[in-house]
Amino acid sequence: MSKEKKKYATVHYNNYLGLDQLLSAQKPKSAEVDQTPAHDEMLFIIVHQAYELWFKQVIHELTSVLDLFREKNIHPRSIGTAVSRLERVVEILNLLIQQIKIMETMTPLDFLDFRNYLFPASGFQSYQFRMVENLLGLEDDHRITYNGESYDAVFDNRKREKLKDAVDATSLFEAVENWLERTPFLSFGDFDFLDAYRHAVDRMSEKEQKAILESNYLTDKEKDMRLKMLNGTSTYFYHVLNREEHQKRQAEGNIRLNYEATIAALFIHLYRDEPILHLPFRLLVTLTEIDEMLTTWRYRHAQMVMRMIGNKIGTGGSSGHAYLHKTAEKHHIFKDLHAIATLLIPRSELPDLPPHLKQQLDFNFKHP
Ligand code: HEM
């Protein structure tokens, strides 16, 4: 068949979607073993398969975004593409959270009708889920493990290699960190963002301190307490804005995002109304949303597990709910981007940008 003919050859819905393979891939174990198959096992299989299909799409999106971001000089046009693909990931994760409700239409007793046939299979063995975590940038030594084994011990060599490759390659976290580090404008002519911001923070704390001291409705004890709190916030600002302190906290494992990238993320957040910074701002917000959605999924999944099996151990051999709850607390990837909110100051307190910088951050189209 010529190439042209092949291109327009009739495609049937069934073949295009590979439906024969897809729809014959639901093989309830209970039907193999029992005379009366457990009714809900079909739901259990289909929900898991639907998840795996969506994981595939998420990997497709993340890989393409990483390809854009691994370029030495990211093309400005790529940021819009990256944002829209990552926004798609957010929507998919949202759907994956909703799907838990469908699973929960199965009662714990219905689950017991076939749970015994599942041992030792478990979502813990989902290769694609691990790939999503690795592409995003979950670090191996930050993973919670159980039975003293690495998370990848459940995979064959080929899959383990691929997971390792993803860990060794630049993750989305690292790619975004590198991109943030290169943010221009932080020092522009005689404008030094950090200097201007530090002054603004000092001015703001002085104002707040004065308001507390001069307040007519606070008691002396309350004033004391508020001043202490204000002092705590100032110390926090100091720690983040000081390179050595930041690096110390990074070495202790309290923060991951490096100093330059943190300051750049702060700049983008504060001046996001400037047209050129708006898309970078959307990118940062979308990454925090992905982190939030994944964490929400982890909590919801752990909750569902409690409802289905209580405190029993999992089919994969973990402590079940307790293990999953810990992963929800610890397996964050973009936590430092959330923490930027602590450093935000009201628009009214923002240092004015010099006109020549403001002009650079604007869309410079002029009507002829
Ligand atoms: C009745 C429903 C479910 C139960 C009782 C359940 C139970 C569990 C348990 C106990 C674990 C911990 C590992 C183990 O010891 O097995 C686990 C892990 C996991 N499950 Fe489920 N699960 C259910 C549904 C799902 C669904 C629908 C998905 C979707 C793909 C899923 C994905 C996962 C993943 C990805 C992990 C690994 C999490 C991690 O290690 O961070 N599970 N599940």
mmCIF file of C-alpha atoms and ligand atoms in Angstrom:
data_model
loop_
_atom_site.group_PDB
_atom_site.id
_atom_site.type_symbol
_atom_site.label_atom_id
_atom_site.label_comp_id
_atom_site.label_asym_id
_atom_site.label_seq_id
_atom_site.Cartn_x
_atom_site.Cartn_y
_atom_site.Cartn_z
ATOM 1 C CA MET A 1 0.000 0.000 0.000
ATOM 2 C CA SER A 2 1.369 3.434 -0.884
ATOM 3 C CA LYS A 3 2.212 5.776 1.961
ATOM 4 C CA GLU A 4 -0.611 8.093 0.943
ATOM 5 C CA LYS A 5 -3.138 5.235 0.866
ATOM 6 C CA LYS A 6 -1.895 3.918 4.181
ATOM 7 C CA LYS A 7 -2.303 7.368 5.703
ATOM 8 C CA TYR A 8 -5.997 7.505 4.868
ATOM 9 C CA ALA A 9 -6.800 3.784 5.160
ATOM 10 C CA THR A 10 -10.038 3.218 7.021
ATOM 11 C CA VAL A 11 -9.540 2.923 10.707
ATOM 12 C CA HIS A 12 -12.089 1.153 12.794
ATOM 13 C CA TYR A 13 -12.861 2.483 16.275
ATOM 14 C CA ASN A 14 -12.251 -0.967 17.734
ATOM 15 C CA ASN A 15 -8.798 -1.417 16.220
ATOM 16 C CA TYR A 16 -7.675 2.142 16.693
ATOM 17 C CA LEU A 17 -8.272 1.837 20.419
ATOM 18 C CA GLY A 18 -7.067 -1.755 20.695
ATOM 19 C CA LEU A 19 -10.322 -2.563 22.429
ATOM 20 C CA ASP A 20 -10.108 -6.319 21.977
ATOM 21 C CA GLN A 21 -6.900 -6.401 24.038
ATOM 22 C CA LEU A 22 -8.064 -3.751 26.469
ATOM 23 C CA LEU A 23 -11.443 -5.317 27.179
ATOM 24 C CA SER A 24 -10.133 -8.809 27.535
ATOM 25 C CA ALA A 25 -7.657 -7.778 30.204
ATOM 26 C CA GLN A 26 -10.091 -8.085 33.132
ATOM 27 C CA LYS A 27 -9.579 -11.519 34.620
ATOM 28 C CA PRO A 28 -11.036 -11.803 38.109
ATOM 29 C CA LYS A 29 -9.073 -14.304 40.195
ATOM 30 C CA SER A 30 -12.181 -15.343 42.087
ATOM 31 C CA ALA A 31 -13.747 -16.518 38.816
ATOM 32 C CA GLU A 32 -10.772 -18.815 38.241
ATOM 33 C CA VAL A 33 -10.936 -20.374 41.658
ATOM 34 C CA ASP A 34 -14.557 -20.176 42.822
ATOM 35 C CA GLN A 35 -17.774 -21.366 41.268
ATOM 36 C CA THR A 36 -19.291 -17.988 42.123
ATOM 37 C CA PRO A 37 -16.979 -15.107 41.180
ATOM 38 C CA ALA A 38 -16.878 -12.189 43.620
ATOM 39 C CA HIS A 39 -19.050 -9.522 42.002
ATOM 40 C CA ASP A 40 -16.889 -6.549 43.088
ATOM 41 C CA GLU A 41 -13.601 -7.910 41.816
ATOM 42 C CA MET A 42 -14.440 -6.544 38.351
ATOM 43 C CA LEU A 43 -14.718 -3.042 39.820
ATOM 44 C CA PHE A 44 -11.464 -3.516 41.699
ATOM 45 C CA ILE A 45 -9.643 -4.488 38.496
ATOM 46 C CA ILE A 46 -11.180 -1.790 36.312
ATOM 47 C CA VAL A 47 -10.476 0.999 38.788
ATOM 48 C CA HIS A 48 -6.826 -0.063 39.009
ATOM 49 C CA GLN A 49 -6.548 -0.337 35.237
ATOM 50 C CA ALA A 50 -8.094 3.098 34.771
ATOM 51 C CA TYR A 51 -5.460 4.455 37.204
ATOM 52 C CA GLU A 52 -2.668 2.825 35.254
ATOM 53 C CA LEU A 53 -3.954 4.343 31.994
ATOM 54 C CA TRP A 54 -3.998 7.780 33.574
ATOM 55 C CA PHE A 55 -0.520 7.212 35.047
ATOM 56 C CA LYS A 56 0.598 6.526 31.485
ATOM 57 C CA GLN A 57 -0.816 9.863 30.360
ATOM 58 C CA VAL A 58 0.812 11.658 33.315
ATOM 59 C CA ILE A 59 4.189 10.118 32.418
ATOM 60 C CA HIS A 60 3.640 11.204 28.799
ATOM 61 C CA GLU A 61 3.050 14.806 29.927
ATOM 62 C CA LEU A 62 5.882 14.903 32.472
ATOM 63 C CA THR A 63 8.388 13.430 30.038
ATOM 64 C CA SER A 64 7.492 16.012 27.413
ATOM 65 C CA VAL A 65 7.775 18.856 29.926
ATOM 66 C CA LEU A 66 11.144 17.513 31.052
ATOM 67 C CA ASP A 67 12.329 17.424 27.448
ATOM 68 C CA LEU A 68 11.487 21.124 27.175
ATOM 69 C CA PHE A 69 13.157 21.942 30.474
ATOM 70 C CA ARG A 70 16.313 19.922 29.957
ATOM 71 C CA GLU A 71 17.281 22.240 27.088
ATOM 72 C CA LYS A 72 20.191 24.462 28.062
ATOM 73 C CA ASN A 73 18.280 27.563 27.099
ATOM 74 C CA ILE A 74 14.606 26.997 27.553
ATOM 75 C CA HIS A 75 12.708 28.722 24.805
ATOM 76 C CA PRO A 76 10.320 31.311 26.327
ATOM 77 C CA ARG A 77 7.518 29.820 24.211
ATOM 78 C CA SER A 78 8.040 26.472 25.922
ATOM 79 C CA ILE A 79 6.884 27.814 29.282
ATOM 80 C CA GLY A 80 3.300 28.193 28.046
ATOM 81 C CA THR A 81 3.354 24.641 26.672
ATOM 82 C CA ALA A 82 4.791 23.311 29.930
ATOM 83 C CA VAL A 83 2.171 25.122 32.001
ATOM 84 C CA SER A 84 -0.731 23.789 29.961
ATOM 85 C CA ARG A 85 0.602 20.208 30.104
ATOM 86 C CA LEU A 86 1.195 20.427 33.831
ATOM 87 C CA GLU A 87 -2.276 21.879 34.306
ATOM 88 C CA ARG A 88 -3.535 18.782 32.525
ATOM 89 C CA VAL A 89 -1.638 16.649 35.049
ATOM 90 C CA VAL A 90 -3.364 18.546 37.864
ATOM 91 C CA GLU A 91 -6.775 17.766 36.354
ATOM 92 C CA ILE A 92 -5.884 14.093 35.948
ATOM 93 C CA LEU A 93 -4.738 13.877 39.562
ATOM 94 C CA ASN A 94 -7.964 15.533 40.578
ATOM 95 C CA LEU A 95 -9.877 12.827 38.734
ATOM 96 C CA LEU A 96 -7.755 10.131 40.386
ATOM 97 C CA ILE A 97 -8.746 11.481 43.780
ATOM 98 C CA GLN A 98 -12.426 11.385 42.769
ATOM 99 C CA GLN A 99 -12.088 7.772 41.608
ATOM 100 C CA ILE A 100 -11.460 6.660 45.173
ATOM 101 C CA LYS A 101 -15.155 7.306 45.810
ATOM 102 C CA ILE A 102 -16.053 4.719 43.156
ATOM 103 C CA MET A 103 -13.764 2.175 44.827
ATOM 104 C CA GLU A 104 -15.438 2.969 48.129
ATOM 105 C CA THR A 105 -18.816 1.819 46.810
ATOM 106 C CA MET A 106 -17.352 -1.624 47.532
ATOM 107 C CA THR A 107 -17.855 -2.567 51.202
ATOM 108 C CA PRO A 108 -15.067 -4.125 53.297
ATOM 109 C CA LEU A 109 -17.049 -7.377 53.406
ATOM 110 C CA ASP A 110 -17.366 -7.450 49.599
ATOM 111 C CA PHE A 111 -13.607 -6.906 49.415
ATOM 112 C CA LEU A 112 -13.012 -9.866 51.702
ATOM 113 C CA ASP A 113 -14.788 -12.062 49.139
ATOM 114 C CA PHE A 114 -11.654 -11.907 46.967
ATOM 115 C CA ARG A 115 -8.865 -10.198 48.953
ATOM 116 C CA ASN A 116 -7.183 -13.499 49.787
ATOM 117 C CA TYR A 117 -6.561 -14.182 46.120
ATOM 118 C CA LEU A 118 -4.504 -10.997 45.766
ATOM 119 C CA PHE A 119 -1.519 -11.837 47.979
ATOM 120 C CA PRO A 120 1.210 -10.623 47.512
ATOM 121 C CA ALA A 121 0.054 -8.267 44.724
ATOM 122 C CA SER A 122 -0.246 -4.627 45.794
ATOM 123 C CA GLY A 123 -0.373 -1.091 44.388
ATOM 124 C CA PHE A 124 3.091 -0.903 45.933
ATOM 125 C CA GLN A 125 4.203 -2.774 42.809
ATOM 126 C CA SER A 126 2.889 -0.095 40.443
ATOM 127 C CA TYR A 127 5.886 0.695 38.254
ATOM 128 C CA GLN A 128 4.200 3.680 36.649
ATOM 129 C CA PHE A 129 3.376 5.236 40.026
ATOM 130 C CA ARG A 130 7.060 5.019 40.977
ATOM 131 C CA MET A 131 8.017 6.479 37.615
ATOM 132 C CA VAL A 132 5.719 9.476 38.221
ATOM 133 C CA GLU A 133 7.355 10.010 41.630
ATOM 134 C CA ASN A 134 10.844 9.752 40.147
ATOM 135 C CA LEU A 135 10.170 12.047 37.199
ATOM 136 C CA LEU A 136 8.803 14.652 39.589
ATOM 137 C CA GLY A 137 11.871 14.285 41.790
ATOM 138 C CA LEU A 138 11.099 12.223 44.890
ATOM 139 C CA GLU A 139 14.542 11.334 46.213
ATOM 140 C CA ASP A 140 15.437 7.744 47.055
ATOM 141 C CA ASP A 141 16.837 8.585 50.475
ATOM 142 C CA HIS A 142 13.656 10.484 51.377
ATOM 143 C CA ARG A 143 11.442 7.497 50.750
ATOM 144 C CA ILE A 144 9.761 5.693 53.584
ATOM 145 C CA THR A 145 10.480 2.009 53.217
ATOM 146 C CA TYR A 146 9.250 -1.098 54.951
ATOM 147 C CA ASN A 147 10.709 -4.545 55.684
ATOM 148 C CA GLY A 148 14.128 -2.889 55.259
ATOM 149 C CA GLU A 149 13.856 -3.158 51.476
ATOM 150 C CA SER A 150 14.222 -0.551 48.776
ATOM 151 C CA TYR A 151 10.951 0.398 47.042
ATOM 152 C CA ASP A 152 12.281 -0.987 43.749
ATOM 153 C CA ALA A 153 13.035 -4.486 45.074
ATOM 154 C CA VAL A 154 9.606 -5.580 43.785
ATOM 155 C CA PHE A 155 10.525 -4.963 40.121
ATOM 156 C CA ASP A 156 12.507 -7.000 37.603
ATOM 157 C CA ASN A 157 15.956 -5.773 36.539
ATOM 158 C CA ARG A 158 14.750 -3.948 33.441
ATOM 159 C CA LYS A 159 12.171 -1.897 35.322
ATOM 160 C CA ARG A 160 14.585 -1.260 38.176
ATOM 161 C CA GLU A 161 17.127 0.082 35.671
ATOM 162 C CA LYS A 162 14.544 2.377 34.122
ATOM 163 C CA LEU A 163 13.517 3.713 37.517
ATOM 164 C CA LYS A 164 17.158 4.313 38.355
ATOM 165 C CA ASP A 165 17.692 6.113 35.045
ATOM 166 C CA ALA A 166 14.825 8.430 35.932
ATOM 167 C CA VAL A 167 16.402 9.122 39.328
ATOM 168 C CA ASP A 168 19.815 9.793 37.771
ATOM 169 C CA ALA A 169 18.423 12.072 35.063
ATOM 170 C CA THR A 170 17.332 15.639 35.796
ATOM 171 C CA SER A 171 13.973 15.472 37.572
ATOM 172 C CA LEU A 172 11.290 18.106 37.216
ATOM 173 C CA PHE A 173 12.287 19.482 40.618
ATOM 174 C CA GLU A 174 15.901 19.885 39.501
ATOM 175 C CA ALA A 175 14.966 21.226 36.066
ATOM 176 C CA VAL A 176 12.760 23.909 37.631
ATOM 177 C CA GLU A 177 15.449 24.701 40.191
ATOM 178 C CA ASN A 178 17.997 25.201 37.387
ATOM 179 C CA TRP A 179 15.562 27.344 35.453
ATOM 180 C CA LEU A 180 14.777 29.485 38.508
ATOM 181 C CA GLU A 181 18.473 29.981 39.196
ATOM 182 C CA ARG A 182 18.823 31.570 35.780
ATOM 183 C CA THR A 183 16.032 34.111 36.380
ATOM 184 C CA PRO A 184 17.258 37.485 35.160
ATOM 185 C CA PHE A 185 16.165 40.815 36.668
ATOM 186 C CA LEU A 186 17.137 40.025 40.297
ATOM 187 C CA SER A 187 19.961 42.461 39.956
ATOM 188 C CA PHE A 188 19.269 45.012 37.285
ATOM 189 C CA GLY A 189 21.436 48.119 36.937
ATOM 190 C CA ASP A 190 21.387 49.729 40.370
ATOM 191 C CA PHE A 191 18.328 47.728 41.477
ATOM 192 C CA ASP A 192 19.069 44.845 43.808
ATOM 193 C CA PHE A 193 15.893 42.889 44.516
ATOM 194 C CA LEU A 194 17.078 41.284 47.717
ATOM 195 C CA ASP A 195 18.247 44.569 49.164
ATOM 196 C CA ALA A 196 14.996 46.304 48.303
ATOM 197 C CA TYR A 197 12.964 43.403 49.672
ATOM 198 C CA ARG A 198 14.936 43.261 52.948
ATOM 199 C CA HIS A 199 14.235 46.958 53.493
ATOM 200 C CA ALA A 200 10.561 46.442 52.759
ATOM 201 C CA VAL A 201 10.393 43.591 55.283
ATOM 202 C CA ASP A 202 12.131 45.724 57.929
ATOM 203 C CA ARG A 203 9.745 48.618 57.280
ATOM 204 C CA MET A 204 6.789 46.260 57.539
ATOM 205 C CA SER A 205 7.955 44.749 60.858
ATOM 206 C CA GLU A 206 8.613 48.194 62.283
ATOM 207 C CA LYS A 207 5.080 49.229 61.363
ATOM 208 C CA GLU A 208 3.618 46.080 62.891
ATOM 209 C CA GLN A 209 5.705 46.521 66.038
ATOM 210 C CA LYS A 210 4.521 50.122 66.378
ATOM 211 C CA ALA A 211 0.883 49.075 65.875
ATOM 212 C CA ILE A 212 1.196 46.454 68.641
ATOM 213 C CA LEU A 213 2.904 48.822 71.077
ATOM 214 C CA GLU A 214 0.421 51.630 70.461
ATOM 215 C CA SER A 215 -2.671 49.423 70.535
ATOM 216 C CA ASN A 216 -5.359 50.480 73.008
ATOM 217 C CA TYR A 217 -7.193 47.198 73.142
ATOM 218 C CA LEU A 218 -4.307 44.723 73.712
ATOM 219 C CA THR A 219 -3.236 43.955 77.290
ATOM 220 C CA ASP A 220 0.471 44.102 78.157
ATOM 221 C CA LYS A 221 0.577 40.307 78.199
ATOM 222 C CA GLU A 222 -1.016 40.096 74.750
ATOM 223 C CA LYS A 223 1.375 42.728 73.420
ATOM 224 C CA ASP A 224 4.281 40.718 74.748
ATOM 225 C CA MET A 225 3.026 37.587 73.066
ATOM 226 C CA ARG A 226 2.476 39.301 69.708
ATOM 227 C CA LEU A 227 5.889 40.924 69.799
ATOM 228 C CA LYS A 228 7.425 37.500 70.381
ATOM 229 C CA MET A 229 5.486 36.107 67.423
ATOM 230 C CA LEU A 230 6.604 39.017 65.259
ATOM 231 C CA ASN A 231 10.160 38.340 66.306
ATOM 232 C CA GLY A 232 9.742 34.681 65.314
ATOM 233 C CA THR A 233 8.583 35.695 61.829
ATOM 234 C CA SER A 234 11.497 38.113 61.444
ATOM 235 C CA THR A 235 13.911 35.327 62.416
ATOM 236 C CA TYR A 236 12.301 33.129 59.745
ATOM 237 C CA PHE A 237 12.766 35.856 57.126
ATOM 238 C CA TYR A 238 16.367 36.260 58.234
ATOM 239 C CA HIS A 239 17.066 32.528 57.892
ATOM 240 C CA VAL A 240 15.664 32.361 54.387
ATOM 241 C CA LEU A 241 17.262 35.543 53.152
ATOM 242 C CA ASN A 242 20.689 34.674 54.450
ATOM 243 C CA ARG A 243 22.695 32.494 52.096
ATOM 244 C CA GLU A 244 24.745 30.721 54.815
ATOM 245 C CA GLU A 245 21.687 30.051 56.966
ATOM 246 C CA HIS A 246 19.808 28.762 53.940
ATOM 247 C CA GLN A 247 22.639 26.433 53.004
ATOM 248 C CA LYS A 248 22.844 25.201 56.594
ATOM 249 C CA ARG A 249 19.132 24.350 56.604
ATOM 250 C CA GLN A 250 19.538 22.711 53.215
ATOM 251 C CA ALA A 251 22.393 20.539 54.529
ATOM 252 C CA GLU A 252 20.240 19.561 57.536
ATOM 253 C CA GLY A 253 17.542 18.424 55.109
ATOM 254 C CA ASN A 254 14.976 21.019 56.223
ATOM 255 C CA ILE A 255 14.771 22.579 52.789
ATOM 256 C CA ARG A 256 15.660 21.336 49.343
ATOM 257 C CA LEU A 257 15.371 24.254 46.934
ATOM 258 C CA ASN A 258 18.685 26.101 46.728
ATOM 259 C CA TYR A 259 19.174 29.728 47.748
ATOM 260 C CA GLU A 260 19.234 31.335 44.288
ATOM 261 C CA ALA A 261 16.156 29.432 43.137
ATOM 262 C CA THR A 262 14.262 30.330 46.329
ATOM 263 C CA ILE A 263 14.968 34.037 45.895
ATOM 264 C CA ALA A 264 13.957 33.854 42.224
ATOM 265 C CA ALA A 265 10.701 32.068 43.130
ATOM 266 C CA LEU A 266 10.021 34.785 45.695
ATOM 267 C CA PHE A 267 10.649 37.512 43.104
ATOM 268 C CA ILE A 268 8.284 35.832 40.633
ATOM 269 C CA HIS A 269 5.576 35.494 43.283
ATOM 270 C CA LEU A 270 5.870 39.091 44.437
ATOM 271 C CA TYR A 271 5.937 40.662 40.982
ATOM 272 C CA ARG A 272 3.627 38.222 39.222
ATOM 273 C CA ASP A 273 1.429 41.070 37.965
ATOM 274 C CA GLU A 274 4.234 42.114 35.637
ATOM 275 C CA PRO A 275 3.244 40.569 32.286
ATOM 276 C CA ILE A 276 6.498 38.705 31.657
ATOM 277 C CA LEU A 277 6.416 37.064 35.065
ATOM 278 C CA HIS A 278 2.868 35.851 34.918
ATOM 279 C CA LEU A 279 3.512 32.579 33.091
ATOM 280 C CA PRO A 280 6.488 31.661 35.313
ATOM 281 C CA PHE A 281 4.171 32.370 38.245
ATOM 282 C CA ARG A 282 1.530 30.003 36.799
ATOM 283 C CA LEU A 283 4.208 27.360 36.426
ATOM 284 C CA LEU A 284 5.174 27.586 40.100
ATOM 285 C CA VAL A 285 1.537 27.490 41.181
ATOM 286 C CA THR A 286 0.873 24.444 38.998
ATOM 287 C CA LEU A 287 3.809 22.585 40.537
ATOM 288 C CA THR A 288 2.526 23.289 44.039
ATOM 289 C CA GLU A 289 -0.876 22.041 42.896
ATOM 290 C CA ILE A 290 0.628 18.792 41.594
ATOM 291 C CA ASP A 291 2.326 18.293 44.957
ATOM 292 C CA GLU A 292 -0.900 19.089 46.785
ATOM 293 C CA MET A 293 -2.984 16.745 44.600
ATOM 294 C CA LEU A 294 -0.545 13.877 45.007
ATOM 295 C CA THR A 295 -0.504 14.368 48.766
ATOM 296 C CA THR A 296 -4.291 14.553 48.824
ATOM 297 C CA TRP A 297 -4.428 11.294 46.860
ATOM 298 C CA ARG A 298 -2.063 9.677 49.359
ATOM 299 C CA TYR A 299 -4.257 10.765 52.287
ATOM 300 C CA ARG A 300 -7.461 9.670 50.554
ATOM 301 C CA HIS A 301 -5.955 6.321 49.598
ATOM 302 C CA ALA A 302 -4.758 5.803 53.196
ATOM 303 C CA GLN A 303 -8.234 6.697 54.467
ATOM 304 C CA MET A 304 -9.822 4.243 52.040
ATOM 305 C CA VAL A 305 -7.399 1.560 53.176
ATOM 306 C CA MET A 306 -8.415 2.170 56.802
ATOM 307 C CA ARG A 307 -12.053 1.824 55.788
ATOM 308 C CA MET A 308 -11.452 -1.371 53.783
ATOM 309 C CA ILE A 309 -8.989 -3.293 55.947
ATOM 310 C CA GLY A 310 -8.744 -1.306 59.216
ATOM 311 C CA ASN A 311 -5.344 -1.905 60.777
ATOM 312 C CA LYS A 312 -4.606 -5.159 58.946
ATOM 313 C CA ILE A 313 -1.302 -5.393 57.112
ATOM 314 C CA GLY A 314 -1.357 -4.793 53.346
ATOM 315 C CA THR A 315 -1.249 -7.518 50.707
ATOM 316 C CA GLY A 316 2.214 -6.174 49.839
ATOM 317 C CA GLY A 317 3.361 -6.698 53.449
ATOM 318 C CA SER A 318 3.468 -3.144 54.811
ATOM 319 C CA SER A 319 1.763 -1.972 58.006
ATOM 320 C CA GLY A 320 -1.010 -0.761 55.668
ATOM 321 C CA HIS A 321 -2.691 2.456 56.775
ATOM 322 C CA ALA A 322 0.165 3.513 59.097
ATOM 323 C CA TYR A 323 2.736 3.192 56.300
ATOM 324 C CA LEU A 324 0.572 5.019 53.774
ATOM 325 C CA HIS A 325 -0.208 7.838 56.206
ATOM 326 C CA LYS A 326 3.524 8.392 56.737
ATOM 327 C CA THR A 327 4.147 8.610 52.980
ATOM 328 C CA ALA A 328 1.450 11.289 52.741
ATOM 329 C CA GLU A 329 3.280 13.314 55.367
ATOM 330 C CA LYS A 330 6.752 12.847 54.010
ATOM 331 C CA HIS A 331 6.667 12.289 50.249
ATOM 332 C CA HIS A 332 6.378 15.940 49.251
ATOM 333 C CA ILE A 333 8.400 17.169 46.312
ATOM 334 C CA PHE A 334 7.664 20.875 45.887
ATOM 335 C CA LYS A 335 7.214 21.720 49.576
ATOM 336 C CA ASP A 336 9.621 24.664 49.342
ATOM 337 C CA LEU A 337 7.456 26.307 46.709
ATOM 338 C CA HIS A 338 4.526 26.207 49.143
ATOM 339 C CA ALA A 339 6.736 27.779 51.814
ATOM 340 C CA ILE A 340 7.290 30.863 49.627
ATOM 341 C CA ALA A 341 3.873 32.065 50.856
ATOM 342 C CA THR A 342 5.460 32.704 54.280
ATOM 343 C CA LEU A 343 7.707 35.305 52.691
ATOM 344 C CA LEU A 344 5.055 37.230 50.794
ATOM 345 C CA ILE A 345 4.372 40.809 51.768
ATOM 346 C CA PRO A 346 1.321 42.884 50.806
ATOM 347 C CA ARG A 347 1.380 44.588 47.399
ATOM 348 C CA SER A 348 1.253 47.944 49.196
ATOM 349 C CA GLU A 349 4.628 47.200 50.826
ATOM 350 C CA LEU A 350 6.371 45.985 47.675
ATOM 351 C CA PRO A 351 9.431 47.967 46.661
ATOM 352 C CA ASP A 352 8.760 49.883 43.433
ATOM 353 C CA LEU A 353 10.646 48.555 40.451
ATOM 354 C CA PRO A 354 12.746 51.129 38.619
ATOM 355 C CA PRO A 355 11.071 52.273 35.336
ATOM 356 C CA HIS A 356 13.748 50.707 33.089
ATOM 357 C CA LEU A 357 13.176 47.308 34.746
ATOM 358 C CA LYS A 358 9.396 47.684 34.689
ATOM 359 C CA GLN A 359 9.599 48.330 30.987
ATOM 360 C CA GLN A 360 11.583 45.103 30.488
ATOM 361 C CA LEU A 361 8.916 43.139 32.328
ATOM 362 C CA ASP A 362 6.104 44.554 30.213
ATOM 363 C CA PHE A 363 4.812 43.443 26.827
ATOM 364 C CA ASN A 364 6.551 45.878 24.574
ATOM 365 C CA PHE A 365 4.218 45.873 21.619
ATOM 366 C CA LYS A 366 3.619 49.373 20.289
ATOM 367 C CA HIS A 367 0.910 50.315 17.793
ATOM 368 C CA PRO A 368 2.671 51.512 14.640
HETATM 369 C C1 HEM B 1 -9.635 -1.738 48.223
HETATM 370 C C2 HEM B 1 -8.819 -0.866 47.710
HETATM 371 C C3 HEM B 1 -7.373 -0.745 48.095
HETATM 372 C C4 HEM B 1 -6.725 -1.215 49.198
HETATM 373 C C5 HEM B 1 -7.286 -1.951 50.395
HETATM 374 C C6 HEM B 1 -5.342 -0.819 49.053
HETATM 375 C C7 HEM B 1 -4.352 -1.113 49.983
HETATM 376 C C8 HEM B 1 -3.047 -0.716 49.882
HETATM 377 C C9 HEM B 1 -2.033 -0.979 50.887
HETATM 378 C C10 HEM B 1 -2.264 -1.667 52.216
HETATM 379 C C11 HEM B 1 -0.872 -0.458 50.437
HETATM 380 C C12 HEM B 1 0.492 -0.490 51.126
HETATM 381 C C13 HEM B 1 1.382 -1.540 50.533
HETATM 382 C C14 HEM B 1 0.935 -2.931 50.961
HETATM 383 O O1 HEM B 1 1.254 -3.339 52.053
HETATM 384 O O2 HEM B 1 0.237 -3.577 50.145
HETATM 385 C C15 HEM B 1 -1.137 0.126 49.152
HETATM 386 C C16 HEM B 1 -0.205 0.790 48.380
HETATM 387 C C17 HEM B 1 -0.495 1.378 47.193
HETATM 388 N N1 HEM B 1 -1.693 1.371 46.524
HETATM 389 FE FE1 HEM B 1 -3.443 0.649 47.223
HETATM 390 N N2 HEM B 1 -5.175 -0.131 47.898
HETATM 391 C C18 HEM B 1 -6.391 -0.061 47.272
HETATM 392 C C19 HEM B 1 -6.666 0.547 46.081
HETATM 393 C C20 HEM B 1 -5.737 1.165 45.276
HETATM 394 C C21 HEM B 1 -6.021 1.764 43.998
HETATM 395 C C22 HEM B 1 -7.368 1.858 43.315
HETATM 396 C C23 HEM B 1 -4.828 2.218 43.531
HETATM 397 C C24 HEM B 1 -4.649 2.871 42.204
HETATM 398 C C25 HEM B 1 -3.625 2.620 41.426
HETATM 399 C C26 HEM B 1 -3.820 1.928 44.507
HETATM 400 C C27 HEM B 1 -2.485 2.252 44.388
HETATM 401 C C28 HEM B 1 -1.543 2.045 45.362
HETATM 402 C C29 HEM B 1 -0.195 2.541 45.263
HETATM 403 C C30 HEM B 1 0.404 3.363 44.129
HETATM 404 C C31 HEM B 1 0.466 2.128 46.418
HETATM 405 C C32 HEM B 1 1.900 2.453 46.814
HETATM 406 C C33 HEM B 1 1.882 3.716 47.673
HETATM 407 C C34 HEM B 1 3.243 4.095 48.239
HETATM 408 O O3 HEM B 1 4.061 3.192 48.507
HETATM 409 O O4 HEM B 1 3.463 5.296 48.422
HETATM 410 N N3 HEM B 1 -4.398 1.298 45.558
HETATM 411 N N4 HEM B 1 -2.462 -0.044 48.839
#
